[in-house]
PDB file of C-alpha atoms in Angstrom:
ATOM      1  CA  UNK A   1       0.014 -50.871  11.144  1.00 84.00           C
ATOM      2  CA  UNK A   2      -0.272 -54.256  13.079  1.00 81.00           C
ATOM      3  CA  UNK A   3       3.413 -54.296  13.601  1.00 84.00           C
ATOM      4  CA  UNK A   4       3.545 -50.400  15.480  1.00 92.00           C
ATOM      5  CA  UNK A   5       2.286 -50.470  18.753  1.00 91.00           C
ATOM      6  CA  UNK A   6       4.382 -46.790  18.930  1.00 95.00           C
ATOM      7  CA  UNK A   7       2.336 -45.132  15.576  1.00 96.00           C
ATOM      8  CA  UNK A   8      -1.198 -46.688  17.172  1.00 94.00           C
ATOM      9  CA  UNK A   9      -0.543 -45.220  20.250  1.00 96.00           C
ATOM     10  CA  UNK A  10      -0.016 -41.766  18.737  1.00 96.00           C
ATOM     11  CA  UNK A  11      -2.721 -42.004  16.754  1.00 96.00           C
ATOM     12  CA  UNK A  12      -4.880 -42.780  19.469  1.00 95.00           C
ATOM     13  CA  UNK A  13      -3.931 -39.535  21.106  1.00 96.00           C
ATOM     14  CA  UNK A  14      -4.323 -37.705  17.372  1.00 96.00           C
ATOM     15  CA  UNK A  15      -7.549 -39.187  17.816  1.00 96.00           C
ATOM     16  CA  UNK A  16      -8.540 -38.258  21.395  1.00 96.00           C
ATOM     17  CA  UNK A  17      -7.315 -34.646  21.078  1.00 96.00           C
ATOM     18  CA  UNK A  18      -8.320 -34.391  17.458  1.00 96.00           C
ATOM     19  CA  UNK A  19      -5.090 -33.363  15.882  1.00 97.00           C
ATOM     20  CA  UNK A  20      -3.050 -34.462  13.122  1.00 97.00           C
ATOM     21  CA  UNK A  21      -0.045 -36.942  13.529  1.00 97.00           C
ATOM     22  CA  UNK A  22       2.362 -34.503  12.004  1.00 96.00           C
ATOM     23  CA  UNK A  23       1.289 -31.519  14.870  1.00 97.00           C
ATOM     24  CA  UNK A  24       1.826 -34.562  17.412  1.00 96.00           C
ATOM     25  CA  UNK A  25       4.973 -34.444  16.190  1.00 96.00           C
ATOM     26  CA  UNK A  26       5.831 -30.923  16.350  1.00 96.00           C
ATOM     27  CA  UNK A  27       4.581 -29.747  13.167  1.00 95.00           C
ATOM     28  CA  UNK A  28       1.962 -26.856  12.430  1.00 95.00           C
ATOM     29  CA  UNK A  29      -1.096 -28.342  13.116  1.00 93.00           C
ATOM     30  CA  UNK A  30      -2.109 -28.587   8.966  1.00 95.00           C
ATOM     31  CA  UNK A  31      -3.697 -31.916   8.201  1.00 96.00           C
ATOM     32  CA  UNK A  32      -1.049 -32.820   5.404  1.00 96.00           C
ATOM     33  CA  UNK A  33      -2.180 -35.761   2.865  1.00 97.00           C
ATOM     34  CA  UNK A  34      -0.102 -38.423   4.623  1.00 97.00           C
ATOM     35  CA  UNK A  35      -2.434 -36.850   8.133  1.00 97.00           C
ATOM     36  CA  UNK A  36      -5.448 -38.025   6.529  1.00 97.00           C
ATOM     37  CA  UNK A  37      -4.359 -41.305   5.365  1.00 97.00           C
ATOM     38  CA  UNK A  38      -2.784 -42.046   8.859  1.00 97.00           C
ATOM     39  CA  UNK A  39      -6.270 -40.981  10.382  1.00 97.00           C
ATOM     40  CA  UNK A  40      -8.073 -43.099   7.357  1.00 97.00           C
ATOM     41  CA  UNK A  41      -5.740 -46.523   8.614  1.00 95.00           C
ATOM     42  CA  UNK A  42      -6.517 -45.921  11.965  1.00 95.00           C
ATOM     43  CA  UNK A  43     -10.379 -45.603  11.565  1.00 95.00           C
ATOM     44  CA  UNK A  44     -10.225 -48.754   9.200  1.00 94.00           C
ATOM     45  CA  UNK A  45      -7.827 -49.922  11.976  1.00 92.00           C
ATOM     46  CA  UNK A  46     -10.094 -49.168  14.463  1.00 94.00           C
ATOM     47  CA  UNK A  47     -13.040 -50.987  12.910  1.00 94.00           C
ATOM     48  CA  UNK A  48     -11.324 -53.960  12.858  1.00 92.00           C
ATOM     49  CA  UNK A  49     -11.265 -54.337  16.647  1.00 93.00           C
ATOM     50  CA  UNK A  50     -13.783 -56.524  18.490  1.00 95.00           C
ATOM     51  CA  UNK A  51     -15.680 -54.297  21.091  1.00 93.00           C
ATOM     52  CA  UNK A  52     -15.419 -57.270  23.882  1.00 94.00           C
ATOM     53  CA  UNK A  53     -12.395 -58.192  23.768  1.00 94.00           C
ATOM     54  CA  UNK A  54     -10.180 -55.439  21.826  1.00 91.00           C
ATOM     55  CA  UNK A  55      -8.545 -57.736  19.762  1.00 94.00           C
ATOM     56  CA  UNK A  56      -8.413 -58.235  15.836  1.00 93.00           C
ATOM     57  CA  UNK A  57      -9.574 -61.523  13.966  1.00 93.00           C
ATOM     58  CA  UNK A  58      -6.151 -61.345  11.972  1.00 92.00           C
ATOM     59  CA  UNK A  59      -4.195 -61.668  15.023  1.00 93.00           C
ATOM     60  CA  UNK A  60      -5.982 -65.095  15.827  1.00 95.00           C
ATOM     61  CA  UNK A  61      -5.539 -66.328  11.856  1.00 95.00           C
ATOM     62  CA  UNK A  62      -2.435 -67.863  10.417  1.00 95.00           C
ATOM     63  CA  UNK A  63      -3.184 -67.402   7.404  1.00 95.00           C
ATOM     64  CA  UNK A  64      -3.265 -63.474   7.578  1.00 91.00           C
ATOM     65  CA  UNK A  65      -0.098 -63.954   9.828  1.00 91.00           C
ATOM     66  CA  UNK A  66      -1.798 -64.232  12.966  1.00 93.00           C
ATOM     67  CA  UNK A  67      -1.462 -66.803  15.689  1.00 95.00           C
ATOM     68  CA  UNK A  68      -4.068 -69.076  17.039  1.00 95.00           C
ATOM     69  CA  UNK A  69      -2.345 -68.322  20.914  1.00 96.00           C
ATOM     70  CA  UNK A  70      -1.566 -64.705  20.464  1.00 93.00           C
ATOM     71  CA  UNK A  71      -3.015 -64.244  23.973  1.00 96.00           C
ATOM     72  CA  UNK A  72      -3.493 -65.703  27.035  1.00 96.00           C
ATOM     73  CA  UNK A  73      -6.065 -64.849  29.283  1.00 96.00           C
ATOM     74  CA  UNK A  74      -5.553 -63.493  32.890  1.00 96.00           C
ATOM     75  CA  UNK A  75      -8.284 -62.632  35.697  1.00 96.00           C
ATOM     76  CA  UNK A  76      -7.974 -59.382  37.302  1.00 95.00           C
ATOM     77  CA  UNK A  77     -10.357 -57.790  40.388  1.00 97.00           C
ATOM     78  CA  UNK A  78     -10.633 -53.721  39.910  1.00 97.00           C
ATOM     79  CA  UNK A  79     -12.229 -52.735  43.193  1.00 97.00           C
ATOM     80  CA  UNK A  80     -14.035 -50.037  41.720  1.00 97.00           C
ATOM     81  CA  UNK A  81     -15.708 -52.213  39.378  1.00 96.00           C
ATOM     82  CA  UNK A  82     -16.414 -54.669  42.166  1.00 97.00           C
ATOM     83  CA  UNK A  83     -17.755 -51.512  44.038  1.00 96.00           C
ATOM     84  CA  UNK A  84     -20.090 -50.590  41.212  1.00 97.00           C
ATOM     85  CA  UNK A  85     -21.266 -54.267  41.129  1.00 96.00           C
ATOM     86  CA  UNK A  86     -22.182 -54.479  44.976  1.00 97.00           C
ATOM     87  CA  UNK A  87     -24.015 -51.098  44.725  1.00 96.00           C
ATOM     88  CA  UNK A  88     -25.835 -52.578  41.535  1.00 96.00           C
ATOM     89  CA  UNK A  89     -27.677 -54.652  43.392  1.00 96.00           C
ATOM     90  CA  UNK A  90     -29.506 -51.951  45.502  1.00 96.00           C
ATOM     91  CA  UNK A  91     -31.206 -50.886  42.626  1.00 96.00           C
ATOM     92  CA  UNK A  92     -34.839 -51.734  41.976  1.00 95.00           C
ATOM     93  CA  UNK A  93     -35.115 -54.137  39.109  1.00 94.00           C
ATOM     94  CA  UNK A  94     -38.716 -52.807  38.387  1.00 96.00           C
ATOM     95  CA  UNK A  95     -39.656 -48.853  36.686  1.00 96.00           C
ATOM     96  CA  UNK A  96     -38.206 -47.170  39.594  1.00 96.00           C
ATOM     97  CA  UNK A  97     -34.760 -47.965  39.001  1.00 95.00           C
ATOM     98  CA  UNK A  98     -34.756 -47.537  35.052  1.00 96.00           C
ATOM     99  CA  UNK A  99     -32.130 -44.516  33.932  1.00 96.00           C
ATOM    100  CA  UNK A 100     -30.348 -45.320  37.778  1.00 96.00           C
ATOM    101  CA  UNK A 101     -26.668 -44.585  36.463  1.00 95.00           C
ATOM    102  CA  UNK A 102     -24.255 -46.017  39.245  1.00 96.00           C
ATOM    103  CA  UNK A 103     -20.549 -43.940  39.320  1.00 93.00           C
ATOM    104  CA  UNK A 104     -17.493 -43.694  41.055  1.00 95.00           C
ATOM    105  CA  UNK A 105     -16.245 -40.504  42.782  1.00 92.00           C
ATOM    106  CA  UNK A 106     -13.178 -39.811  44.996  1.00 92.00           C
ATOM    107  CA  UNK A 107     -14.451 -39.418  48.431  1.00 90.00           C
ATOM    108  CA  UNK A 108     -12.879 -36.011  48.971  1.00 89.00           C
ATOM    109  CA  UNK A 109     -15.761 -34.546  46.177  1.00 87.00           C
ATOM    110  CA  UNK A 110     -18.424 -36.690  47.597  1.00 84.00           C
ATOM    111  CA  UNK A 111     -21.616 -34.350  47.969  1.00 84.00           C
ATOM    112  CA  UNK A 112     -24.786 -36.597  49.087  1.00 81.00           C
ATOM    113  CA  UNK A 113     -27.718 -35.623  47.805  1.00 75.00           C
ATOM    114  CA  UNK A 114     -30.735 -33.552  49.962  1.00 73.00           C
TER     115      UNK A 114
END
């Protein structure tokens, strides 16, 4: 799994669409023993991924085939996230702001609340 980015991408799609890998590859949609093994391996892979940075500890650990310099940081400013953060500044910090969710909508779909 670690060495096959293509397989990981395919299994991510399979998970999203809840289909066996063989169906993604053109099969009839029945779950084979190999499909189940791949799904279980994918689930195990996902459990080892950090929810924050999306890396795995083994990627950093030389003793497990990793490299302590496997990744570099890069800065990206997302205009959508910036807009959400700006709007969050207007949400009250007291109880009246509890449960307030901020979402981005395409301008042409936006309809102001009455």
